[in-house]
Phi, psi and omega in degrees: 000136179300146183292156176299136180227120176297156181295149184277143174261160180306129183259324185211116002279160178291158181306323183295321178294319179297320180296318180296319179294322181295318181293322182292340182268354181283123182254136179299138179294148179297132181296131180288137177260114181258135178236153179299145179246118180256129180238112178213154179285145180296133176083003181250122179260154178290137180288139178301328181287342182228069181295155178235069184297327183299322183289339185256319191259348183294129181274151178296140177290142179298146179297143179298135182291139176285143182295136179273339182286127180304321180295321179295321178294318180297318178298319179296319179293320178296319179296327180282353175106011179286115184296328178293319177293323178297319178297311183295320178292324176298319178298319180296317180290324179295320185265351180067038180257111180081348178218159176298142178296129182214094184293327179293320178294319178299316180298317179300315181294319177298320180294321178297315180291323179296322180297337178266008175090013180284108186291330177293324177292323177300315179297316182294321178295320178298320178298318182295318180293314183297329181282352181082013183258001179270174179288345177242152177250016183280094179291342174299325176294321179299318179298317180296320178296315180296319180296318180298316179292321180295320180293340175270002174098018178274113186295321181293320177295321178298319178297312181295325176296320177299320178294319180297317180292324180294320183271344185073036179264117180079001182197170175290143177296129183213093184293320177300317178291323177300315179297322179300312183288330173293322176295320176299315181301318178297316179295333180270008172096008178272100188294334182295340183297327183286351174278337184254332185292309182302315178299324180292319180299325179291338180275347183288140173285165177305320180293319179294324178294323177298318178296319179298312180296319180296322180293321178298322181287318185285318186251112177296152180295144178300148179289152177292134177273131179291141182304329184291343183298317180235000000 
């Protein structure tokens, strides 16, 4: 039986490199131009006995300064609902880089980004659940997240799904399906899949190999997701 293998984390590029690219792409929002707002009825002048200097002479308050700190900008973008920023901020909280380690906060951010279809966040949330560090211990949810991301063409999720199926974690052990998703992962550019696929294929019985081959013929490989999507 193939040895137990923990799920793979993103290998290339590393999270820190991804974070730097994400921060470098954050552009300061255009400064809001505020002007005084005068409200008066047409044809009505202010009485000399009751001047209204505030309505005429008050200057507009300066626009709030945008944060110069990259972490503050990333946090602001995540709060505004940007799934890529939510993913990157989640990674920082999970790993305790630049912020205190907060696994519950990381899980929340991953879930927010996953709800918006970010496949990398789905994979990361599945890793958190499978490792036992999430608020839930339902590995079945991790399998569902990986399958959803893999079906959208995420090679790392396809690889991790193959490992889950091979080990029977969160699902029934299914070596033909595991081999299928490892083959998908290889086709999607996840090089680690070829270290696990050949040994697994050698373990398949003739009947299991037929199922594996039939699945490859029946189900086309998921399309590659362009990096710009997430």
